Short mmCIF file of C-alpha atoms in Angstrom, two decimals:
data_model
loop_
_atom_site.label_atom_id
_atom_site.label_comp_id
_atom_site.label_asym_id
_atom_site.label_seq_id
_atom_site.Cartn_x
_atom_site.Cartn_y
_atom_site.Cartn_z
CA UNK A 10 84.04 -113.77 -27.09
CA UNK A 11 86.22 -111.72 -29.51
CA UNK A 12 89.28 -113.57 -31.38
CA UNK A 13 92.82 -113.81 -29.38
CA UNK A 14 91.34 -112.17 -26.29
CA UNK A 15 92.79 -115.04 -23.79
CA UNK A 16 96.11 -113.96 -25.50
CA UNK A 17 95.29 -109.94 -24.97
CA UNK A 18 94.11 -110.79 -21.49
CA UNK A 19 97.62 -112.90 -20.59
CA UNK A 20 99.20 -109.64 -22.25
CA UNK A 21 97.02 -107.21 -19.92
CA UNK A 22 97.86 -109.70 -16.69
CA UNK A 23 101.68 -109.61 -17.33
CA UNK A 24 101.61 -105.77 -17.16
CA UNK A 25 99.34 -104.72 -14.71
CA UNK A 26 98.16 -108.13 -13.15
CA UNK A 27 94.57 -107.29 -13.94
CA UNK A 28 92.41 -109.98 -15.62
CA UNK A 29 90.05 -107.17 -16.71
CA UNK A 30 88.73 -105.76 -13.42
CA UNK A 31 89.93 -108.81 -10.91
CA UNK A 32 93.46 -109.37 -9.58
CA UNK A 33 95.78 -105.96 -9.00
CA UNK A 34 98.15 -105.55 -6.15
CA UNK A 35 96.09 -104.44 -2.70
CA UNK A 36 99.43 -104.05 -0.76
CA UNK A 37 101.41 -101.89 0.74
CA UNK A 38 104.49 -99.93 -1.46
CA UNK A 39 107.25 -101.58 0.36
CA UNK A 40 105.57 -105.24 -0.67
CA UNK A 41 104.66 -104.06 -4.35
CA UNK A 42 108.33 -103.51 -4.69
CA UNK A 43 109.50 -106.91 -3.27
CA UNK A 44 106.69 -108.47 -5.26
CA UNK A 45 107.67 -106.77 -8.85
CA UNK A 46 111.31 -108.07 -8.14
CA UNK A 47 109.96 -111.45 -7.97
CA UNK A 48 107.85 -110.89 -11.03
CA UNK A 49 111.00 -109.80 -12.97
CA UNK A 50 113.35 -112.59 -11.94
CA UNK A 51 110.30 -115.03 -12.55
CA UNK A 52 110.38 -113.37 -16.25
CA UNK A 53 113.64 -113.88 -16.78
CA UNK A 54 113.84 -117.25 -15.61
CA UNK A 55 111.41 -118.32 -17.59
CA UNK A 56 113.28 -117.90 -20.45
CA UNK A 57 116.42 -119.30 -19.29
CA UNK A 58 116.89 -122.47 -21.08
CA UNK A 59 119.04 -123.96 -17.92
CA UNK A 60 115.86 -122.87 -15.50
CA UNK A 61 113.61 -124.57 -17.66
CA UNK A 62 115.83 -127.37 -17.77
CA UNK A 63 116.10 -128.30 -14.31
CA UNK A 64 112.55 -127.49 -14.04
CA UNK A 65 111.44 -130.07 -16.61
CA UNK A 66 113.96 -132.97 -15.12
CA UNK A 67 112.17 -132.54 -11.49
CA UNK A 68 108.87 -132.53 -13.21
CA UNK A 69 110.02 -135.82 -15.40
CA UNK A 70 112.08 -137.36 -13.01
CA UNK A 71 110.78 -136.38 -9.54
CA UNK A 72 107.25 -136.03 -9.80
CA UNK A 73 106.43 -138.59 -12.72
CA UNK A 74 104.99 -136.62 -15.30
CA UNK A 75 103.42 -136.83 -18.02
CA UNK A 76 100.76 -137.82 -15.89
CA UNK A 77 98.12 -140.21 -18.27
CA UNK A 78 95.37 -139.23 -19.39
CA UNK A 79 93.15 -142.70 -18.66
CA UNK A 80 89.99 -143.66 -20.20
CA UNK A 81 87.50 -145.32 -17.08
CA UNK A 82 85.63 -148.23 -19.10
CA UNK A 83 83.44 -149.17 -16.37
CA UNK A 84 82.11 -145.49 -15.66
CA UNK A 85 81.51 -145.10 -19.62
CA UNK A 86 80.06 -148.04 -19.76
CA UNK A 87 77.93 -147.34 -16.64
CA UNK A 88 76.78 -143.57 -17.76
CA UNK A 89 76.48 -144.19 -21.40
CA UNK A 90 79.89 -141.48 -21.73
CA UNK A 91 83.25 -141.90 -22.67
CA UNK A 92 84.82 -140.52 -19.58
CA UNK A 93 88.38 -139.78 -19.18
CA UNK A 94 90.46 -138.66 -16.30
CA UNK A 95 93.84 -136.62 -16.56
CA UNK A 96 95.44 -138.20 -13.78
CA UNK A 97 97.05 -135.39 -11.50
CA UNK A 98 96.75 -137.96 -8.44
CA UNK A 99 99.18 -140.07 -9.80
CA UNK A 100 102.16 -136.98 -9.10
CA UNK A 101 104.51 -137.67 -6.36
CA UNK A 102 102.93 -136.37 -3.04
CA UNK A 103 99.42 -137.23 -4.74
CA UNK A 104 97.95 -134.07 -6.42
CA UNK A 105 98.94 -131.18 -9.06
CA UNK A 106 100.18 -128.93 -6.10
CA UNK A 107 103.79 -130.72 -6.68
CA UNK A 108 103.82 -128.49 -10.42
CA UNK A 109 103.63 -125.36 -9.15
CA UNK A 110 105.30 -125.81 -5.61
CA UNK A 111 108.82 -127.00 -7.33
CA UNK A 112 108.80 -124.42 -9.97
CA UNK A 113 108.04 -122.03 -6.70
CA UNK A 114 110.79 -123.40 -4.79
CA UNK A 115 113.64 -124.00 -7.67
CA UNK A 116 112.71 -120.00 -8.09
CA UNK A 117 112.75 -119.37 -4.33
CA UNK A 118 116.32 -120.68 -4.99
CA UNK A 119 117.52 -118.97 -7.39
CA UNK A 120 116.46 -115.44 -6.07
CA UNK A 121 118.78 -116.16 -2.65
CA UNK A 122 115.36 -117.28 -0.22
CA UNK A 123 116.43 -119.55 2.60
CA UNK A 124 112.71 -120.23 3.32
CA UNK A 125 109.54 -121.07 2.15
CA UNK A 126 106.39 -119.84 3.90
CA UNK A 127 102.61 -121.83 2.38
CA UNK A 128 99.16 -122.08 3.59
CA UNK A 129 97.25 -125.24 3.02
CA UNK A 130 93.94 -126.22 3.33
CA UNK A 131 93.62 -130.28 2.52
CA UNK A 132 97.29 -130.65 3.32
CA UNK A 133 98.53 -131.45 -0.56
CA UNK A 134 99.43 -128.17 -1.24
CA UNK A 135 101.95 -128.44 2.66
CA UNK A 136 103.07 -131.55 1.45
CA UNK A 137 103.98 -130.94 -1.95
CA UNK A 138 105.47 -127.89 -0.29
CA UNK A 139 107.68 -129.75 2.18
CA UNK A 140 108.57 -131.99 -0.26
CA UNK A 141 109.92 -129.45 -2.47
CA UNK A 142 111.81 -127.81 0.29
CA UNK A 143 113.62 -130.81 1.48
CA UNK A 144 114.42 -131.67 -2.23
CA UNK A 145 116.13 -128.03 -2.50
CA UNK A 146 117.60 -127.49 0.94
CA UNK A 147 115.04 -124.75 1.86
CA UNK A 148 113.57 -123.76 5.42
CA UNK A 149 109.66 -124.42 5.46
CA UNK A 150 106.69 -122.85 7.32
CA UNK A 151 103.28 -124.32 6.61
CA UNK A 152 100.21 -122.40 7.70
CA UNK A 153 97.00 -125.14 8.00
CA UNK A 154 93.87 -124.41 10.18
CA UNK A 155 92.90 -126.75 13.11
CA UNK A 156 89.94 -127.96 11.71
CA UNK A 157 91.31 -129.00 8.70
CA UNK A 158 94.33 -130.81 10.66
CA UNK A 159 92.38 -132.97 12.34
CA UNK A 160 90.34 -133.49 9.02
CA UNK A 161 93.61 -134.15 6.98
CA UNK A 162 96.00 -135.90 9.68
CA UNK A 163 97.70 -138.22 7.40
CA UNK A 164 99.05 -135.23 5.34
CA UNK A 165 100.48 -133.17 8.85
CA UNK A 166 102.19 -136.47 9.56
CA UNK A 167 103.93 -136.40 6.04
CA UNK A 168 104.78 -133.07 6.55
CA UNK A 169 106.56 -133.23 9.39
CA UNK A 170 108.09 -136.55 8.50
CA UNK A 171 109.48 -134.12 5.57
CA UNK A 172 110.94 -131.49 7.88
CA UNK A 173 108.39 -128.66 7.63
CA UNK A 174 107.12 -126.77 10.73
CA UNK A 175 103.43 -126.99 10.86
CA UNK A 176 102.03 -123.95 12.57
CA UNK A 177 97.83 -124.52 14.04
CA UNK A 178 96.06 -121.67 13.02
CA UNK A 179 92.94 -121.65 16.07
CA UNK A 180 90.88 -118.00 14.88
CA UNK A 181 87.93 -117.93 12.98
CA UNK A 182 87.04 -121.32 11.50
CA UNK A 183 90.43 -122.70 11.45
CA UNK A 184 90.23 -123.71 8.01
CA UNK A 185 91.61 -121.91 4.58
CA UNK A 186 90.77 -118.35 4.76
CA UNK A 187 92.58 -117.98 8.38
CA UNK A 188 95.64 -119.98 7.15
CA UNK A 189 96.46 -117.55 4.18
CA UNK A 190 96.10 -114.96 6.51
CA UNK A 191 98.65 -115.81 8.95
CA UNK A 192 100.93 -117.15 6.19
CA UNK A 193 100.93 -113.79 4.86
CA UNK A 194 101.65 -112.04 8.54
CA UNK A 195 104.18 -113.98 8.86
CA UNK A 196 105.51 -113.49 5.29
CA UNK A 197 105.17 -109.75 6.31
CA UNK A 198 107.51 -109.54 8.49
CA UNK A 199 110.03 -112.35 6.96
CA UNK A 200 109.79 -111.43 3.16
CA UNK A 201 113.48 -110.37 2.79
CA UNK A 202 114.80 -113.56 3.23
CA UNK A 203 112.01 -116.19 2.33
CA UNK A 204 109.75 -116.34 -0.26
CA UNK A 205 105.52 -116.72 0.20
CA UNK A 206 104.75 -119.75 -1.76
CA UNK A 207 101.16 -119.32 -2.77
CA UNK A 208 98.90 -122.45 -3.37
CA UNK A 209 96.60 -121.48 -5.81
CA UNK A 210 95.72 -118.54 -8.74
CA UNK A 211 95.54 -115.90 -5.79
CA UNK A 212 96.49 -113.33 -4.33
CA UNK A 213 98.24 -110.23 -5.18
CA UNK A 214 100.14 -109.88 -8.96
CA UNK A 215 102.45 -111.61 -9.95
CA UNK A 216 101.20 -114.88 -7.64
CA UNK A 217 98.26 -115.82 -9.67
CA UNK A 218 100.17 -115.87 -12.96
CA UNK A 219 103.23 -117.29 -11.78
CA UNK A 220 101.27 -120.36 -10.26
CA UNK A 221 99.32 -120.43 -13.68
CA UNK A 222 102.06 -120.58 -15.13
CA UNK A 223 103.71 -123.96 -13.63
CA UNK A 224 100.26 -125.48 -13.57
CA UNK A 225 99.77 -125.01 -17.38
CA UNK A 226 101.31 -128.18 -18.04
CA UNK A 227 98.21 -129.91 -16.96
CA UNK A 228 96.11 -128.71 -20.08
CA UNK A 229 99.14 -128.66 -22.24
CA UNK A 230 99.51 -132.74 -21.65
CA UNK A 231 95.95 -133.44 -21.58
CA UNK A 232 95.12 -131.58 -25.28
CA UNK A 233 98.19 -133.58 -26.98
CA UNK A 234 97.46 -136.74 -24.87
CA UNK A 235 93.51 -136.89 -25.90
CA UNK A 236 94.25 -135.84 -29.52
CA UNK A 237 96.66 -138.75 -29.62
CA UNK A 238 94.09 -141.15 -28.17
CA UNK A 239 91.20 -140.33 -29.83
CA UNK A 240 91.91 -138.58 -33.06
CA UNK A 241 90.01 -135.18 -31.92
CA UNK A 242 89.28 -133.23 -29.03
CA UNK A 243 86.76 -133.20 -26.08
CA UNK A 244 83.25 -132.56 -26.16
CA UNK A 245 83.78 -131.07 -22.39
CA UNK A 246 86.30 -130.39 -19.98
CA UNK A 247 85.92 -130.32 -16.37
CA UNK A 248 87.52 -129.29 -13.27
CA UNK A 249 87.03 -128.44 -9.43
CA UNK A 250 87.02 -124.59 -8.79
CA UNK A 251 88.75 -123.47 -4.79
CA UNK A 252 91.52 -120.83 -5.80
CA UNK A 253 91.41 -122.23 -8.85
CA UNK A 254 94.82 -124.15 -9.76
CA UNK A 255 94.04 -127.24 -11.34
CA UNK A 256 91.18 -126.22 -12.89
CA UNK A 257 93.19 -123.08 -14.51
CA UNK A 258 95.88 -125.01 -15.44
CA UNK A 259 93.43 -127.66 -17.23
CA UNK A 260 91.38 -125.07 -18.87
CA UNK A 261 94.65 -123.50 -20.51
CA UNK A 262 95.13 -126.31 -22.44
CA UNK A 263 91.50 -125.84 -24.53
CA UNK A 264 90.82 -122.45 -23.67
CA UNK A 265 91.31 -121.19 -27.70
CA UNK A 266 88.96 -124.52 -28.80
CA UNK A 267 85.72 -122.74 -29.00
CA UNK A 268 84.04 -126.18 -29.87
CA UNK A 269 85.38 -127.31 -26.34
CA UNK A 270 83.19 -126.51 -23.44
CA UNK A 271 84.53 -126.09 -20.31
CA UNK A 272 83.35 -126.04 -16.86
CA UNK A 273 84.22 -125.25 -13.17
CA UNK A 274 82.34 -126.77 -10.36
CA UNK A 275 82.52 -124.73 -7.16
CA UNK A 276 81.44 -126.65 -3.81
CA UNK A 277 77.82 -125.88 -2.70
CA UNK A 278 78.33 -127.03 0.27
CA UNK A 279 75.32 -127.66 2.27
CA UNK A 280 73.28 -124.95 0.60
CA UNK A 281 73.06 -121.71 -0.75
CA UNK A 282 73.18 -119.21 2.29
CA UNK A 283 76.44 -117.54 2.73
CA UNK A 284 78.19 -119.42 5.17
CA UNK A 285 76.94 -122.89 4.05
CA UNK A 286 78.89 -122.79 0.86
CA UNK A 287 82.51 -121.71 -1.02
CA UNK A 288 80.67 -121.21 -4.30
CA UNK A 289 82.57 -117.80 -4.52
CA UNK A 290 82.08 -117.50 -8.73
CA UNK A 291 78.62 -118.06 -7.78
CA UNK A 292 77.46 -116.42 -5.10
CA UNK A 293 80.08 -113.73 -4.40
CA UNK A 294 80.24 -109.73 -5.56
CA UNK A 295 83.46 -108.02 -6.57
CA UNK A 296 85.68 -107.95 -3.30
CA UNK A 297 88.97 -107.80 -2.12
CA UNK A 298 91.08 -110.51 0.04
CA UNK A 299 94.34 -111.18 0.55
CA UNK A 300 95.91 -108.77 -1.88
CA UNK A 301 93.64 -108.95 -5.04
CA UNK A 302 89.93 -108.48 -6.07
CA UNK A 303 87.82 -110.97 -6.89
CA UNK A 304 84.48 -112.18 -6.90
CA UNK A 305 84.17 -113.32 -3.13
CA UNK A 306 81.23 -114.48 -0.51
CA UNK A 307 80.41 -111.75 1.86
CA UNK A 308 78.08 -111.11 4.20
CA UNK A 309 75.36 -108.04 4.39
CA UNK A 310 77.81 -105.63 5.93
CA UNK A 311 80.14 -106.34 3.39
CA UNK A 312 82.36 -108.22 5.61
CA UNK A 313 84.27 -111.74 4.62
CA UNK A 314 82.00 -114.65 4.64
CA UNK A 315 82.59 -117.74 6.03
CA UNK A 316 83.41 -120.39 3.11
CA UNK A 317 82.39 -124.16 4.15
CA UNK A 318 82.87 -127.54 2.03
CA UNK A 319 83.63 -130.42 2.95
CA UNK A 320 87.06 -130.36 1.26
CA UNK A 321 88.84 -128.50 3.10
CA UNK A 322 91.17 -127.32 -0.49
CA UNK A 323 87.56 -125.68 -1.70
CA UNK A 324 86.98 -124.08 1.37
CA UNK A 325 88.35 -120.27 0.40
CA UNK A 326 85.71 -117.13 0.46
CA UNK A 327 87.45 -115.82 -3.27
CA UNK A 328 88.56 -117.18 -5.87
CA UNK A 329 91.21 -116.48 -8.70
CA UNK A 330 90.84 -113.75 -10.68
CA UNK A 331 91.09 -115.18 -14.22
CA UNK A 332 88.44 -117.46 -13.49
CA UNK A 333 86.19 -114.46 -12.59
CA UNK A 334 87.00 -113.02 -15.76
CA UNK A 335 87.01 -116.10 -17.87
CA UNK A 336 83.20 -116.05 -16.33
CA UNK A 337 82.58 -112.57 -17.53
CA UNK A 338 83.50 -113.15 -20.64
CA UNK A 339 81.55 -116.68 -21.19
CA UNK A 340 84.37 -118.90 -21.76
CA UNK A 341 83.82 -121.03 -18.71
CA UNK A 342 80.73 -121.80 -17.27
CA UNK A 343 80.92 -122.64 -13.40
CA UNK A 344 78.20 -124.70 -11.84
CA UNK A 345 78.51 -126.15 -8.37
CA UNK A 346 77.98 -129.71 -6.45
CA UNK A 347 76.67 -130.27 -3.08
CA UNK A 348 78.59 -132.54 -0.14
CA UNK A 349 76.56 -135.48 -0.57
CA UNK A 350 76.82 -135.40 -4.46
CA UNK A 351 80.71 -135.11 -3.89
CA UNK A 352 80.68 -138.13 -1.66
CA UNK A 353 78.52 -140.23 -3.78
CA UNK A 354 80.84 -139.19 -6.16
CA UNK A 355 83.66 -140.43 -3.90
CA UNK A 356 82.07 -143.74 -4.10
CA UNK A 357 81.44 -144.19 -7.26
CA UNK A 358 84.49 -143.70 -8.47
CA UNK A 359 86.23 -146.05 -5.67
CA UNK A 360 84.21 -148.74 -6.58
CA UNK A 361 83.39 -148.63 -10.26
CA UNK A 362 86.85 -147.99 -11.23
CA UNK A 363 89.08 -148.83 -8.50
CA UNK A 364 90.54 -145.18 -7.82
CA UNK A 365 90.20 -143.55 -4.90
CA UNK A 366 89.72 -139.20 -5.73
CA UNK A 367 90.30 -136.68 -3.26
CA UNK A 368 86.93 -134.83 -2.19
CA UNK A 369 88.21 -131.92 -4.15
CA UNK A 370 88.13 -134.01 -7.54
CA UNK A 371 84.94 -135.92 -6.50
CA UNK A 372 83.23 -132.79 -7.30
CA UNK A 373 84.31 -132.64 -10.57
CA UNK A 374 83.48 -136.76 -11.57
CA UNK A 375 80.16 -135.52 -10.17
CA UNK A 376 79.50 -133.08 -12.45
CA UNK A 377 80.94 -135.14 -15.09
CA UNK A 378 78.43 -137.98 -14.35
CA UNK A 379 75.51 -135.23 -14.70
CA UNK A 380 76.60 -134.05 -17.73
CA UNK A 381 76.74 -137.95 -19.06
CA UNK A 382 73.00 -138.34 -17.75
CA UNK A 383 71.59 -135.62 -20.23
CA UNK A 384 74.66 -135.84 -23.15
CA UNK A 385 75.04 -139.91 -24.01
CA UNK A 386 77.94 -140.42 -26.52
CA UNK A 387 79.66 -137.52 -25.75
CA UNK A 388 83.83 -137.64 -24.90
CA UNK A 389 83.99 -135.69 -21.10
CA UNK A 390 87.62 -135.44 -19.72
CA UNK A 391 87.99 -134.74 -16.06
CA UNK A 392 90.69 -133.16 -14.34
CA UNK A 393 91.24 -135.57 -11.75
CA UNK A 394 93.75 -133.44 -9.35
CA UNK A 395 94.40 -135.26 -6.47
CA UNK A 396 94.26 -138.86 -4.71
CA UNK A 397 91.67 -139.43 -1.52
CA UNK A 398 94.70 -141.06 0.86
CA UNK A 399 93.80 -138.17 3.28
CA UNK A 400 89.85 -137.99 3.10
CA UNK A 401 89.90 -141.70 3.76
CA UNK A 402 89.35 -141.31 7.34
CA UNK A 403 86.97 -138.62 7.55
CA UNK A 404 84.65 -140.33 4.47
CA UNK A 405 84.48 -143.39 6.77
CA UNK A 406 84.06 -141.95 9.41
CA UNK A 407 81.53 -138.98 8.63
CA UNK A 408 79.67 -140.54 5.69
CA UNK A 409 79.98 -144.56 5.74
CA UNK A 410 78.52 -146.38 2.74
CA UNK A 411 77.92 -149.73 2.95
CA UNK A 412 78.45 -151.86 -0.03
#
């Protein structure tokens, strides 16, 4: 990889949103205008000082950041590692998706929307959604399939405790792929007056840099907060890979650190057909959903796969299109963990070290414990992005583990 080309591809992605051949604007004229009005007020907000300002005192104040970066003593011990976890489930509403949903809805605000329209898949993404809206006096619309309602009913219950309007989505599987999709029909015909608050790196330009850009935080913290803690930097980060959010916003923060690997773990799923899996970085050829091309799973015919994990936040057929190009290039390399490796993941965590992780971040600590199998001594930090509150349920009830 050549010298400053993360900083030539942010460059390239601000003027065209193309992160080499992924990303672009698949859309009709009338949206590509609406869309590069948001991209230019999002510009010039983000160099208002008073933007950044309120921005930063929700972040601080609101959602409890810095989040810590914590060292887990009785999983190093255990694997023979020094693990760390950055840890995103300690936000208010219990993931990352709080970062980038208030820095969407303060600049929902300030561009005159009255509403706020999000998909969600686990629920974290609505919630942190609602939340925001309530906080800022804004309408809300969350889209969320009916498979992954009844697998995430704690979250729907805090949504609508916060106001939103939770809309089933019952085509297809009822999970991710068919909630974007009637988010953004209904965005379609509403876009004048609300604003489609995207939960992840996708979608057309500007949505996966904007979201990038409020989740960079994460990696920002995390590289001052480990230097400070251990006098140098990781061996290895690590992150879960749906969209891509966390896991971009983590990586940002060591991206330039050549000596720093870094790695994405897509869910496998229960295998490697299509269809068994959302392994998209993986498995899936150059594609176009929702807007933007990316690598994504398709079938024969060329058609949309169906995406399966069993967290429902991993669940999406594409992915974002940095991280396709960050694969390209070599920067990141993705690897993927199975359902039952997540759980047992789930597990260990909960009982080792007394924290509970959402299924999304259980794949991550279970790629993190692999890595301290075959690399003893080494310093792994973990993006651990959300809390398990709403998997609780489901673990039990689907894969019980007795003590």
């Amino acid at each position: 990889m050549e010298e400053n080309v993360i900083n030539e591809m942010q460059k390239e992605a601000q003027n065209n949103g193309y992160f080499g051949i992924y990303g672009g604007q698949y859309i009709d004229e009338e949206l590509k205008t609406e869309f590069n009005n948001i991209y230019s007020k999002f510009l010039e907000l983000k160099n208002d000082e008073s933007f950044q300002k309120e921005l930063m005192d929700l972040l601080q104040h609101f959602s409890c950041r810095p989040t810590p970066v914590y060292f887990a003593k009785n999983l190093s011990e255990k694997s023979g590692c020094n693990i760390y976890l950055k840890r995103e489930d300690l936000n208010h509403t219990g993931a990352h998706k709080i970062n980038h949903c208030l820095g969407e809805a303060l600049l929902a605000k300030k561009i005159g929307k009255k509403k706020v329209i999000a998909e969600t898949g686990a629920g974290q993404h609505g919630v942190a959604m609602a939340t925001a809206a309530a906080l800022l006096g804004l309408e809300c619309d969350i889209y969320m399939g009916e498979v992954d309602i009844q697998k995430a009913m704690p979250n729907v219950y805090r949504m609508k405790i916060l106001g939103a309007n939770i809309i089933s989505v019952r085509h297809g599987q009822m999970t991710l792929k068919e909630a974007v999709d009637a988010a953004f029909e209904a965005y379609l015909n509403e876009y004048e007056t609300a604003l489609y608050a995207i939960g992840s790196v996708v979608g057309p330009h500007p949505f996966p840099s904007i979201v990038e850009y409020f989740q960079s935080v994460i990696g920002k913290e995390s590289r001052e907060q480990f230097i400070n803690m251990t006098g140098g930097l990781p061996d290895c980060v690590i992150a879960c890979v749906g969209g891509g959010s966390n896991s971009i916003g983590m990586f940002d923060g060591f991206i330039d650190d050549k000596e720093v690997k870094i790695y994405g773990v897509e869910p496998l799923g229960k295998g490697e057909k299509i269809g068994e899996n959302a392994a998209s970085l993986t498995y899936g050829r150059e594609g176009v959903i929702h807007g933007f091309k990316c690598l994504l799973l398709q079938n024969e015919d060329n058609t949309v796969a169906d995406a399966y994990s069993v967290a429902s936040g991993l669940d999406y057929p594409g992915v974002g299109p940095k991280h396709c190009y960050l694969k390209d290039i070599g920067r990141v390399e993705y690897k993927t963990i199975n359902d039952d490796e997540a759980i047992d993941a789930f597990y260990e965590l909960s009982r080792t070290e007394g924290i509970i992780p959402a299924l999304e971040s259980s794949h991550a600590v279970a790629y993190g414990l692999k890595i301290a199998k075959e690399n003893k001594g080494k310093k792994i930090l973990i993006s651990l992005s959300g809390r398990g509150d709403k998997d609780i349920e489901f673990v039990l009830k689907h894969y019980p583990r007795e003590i």
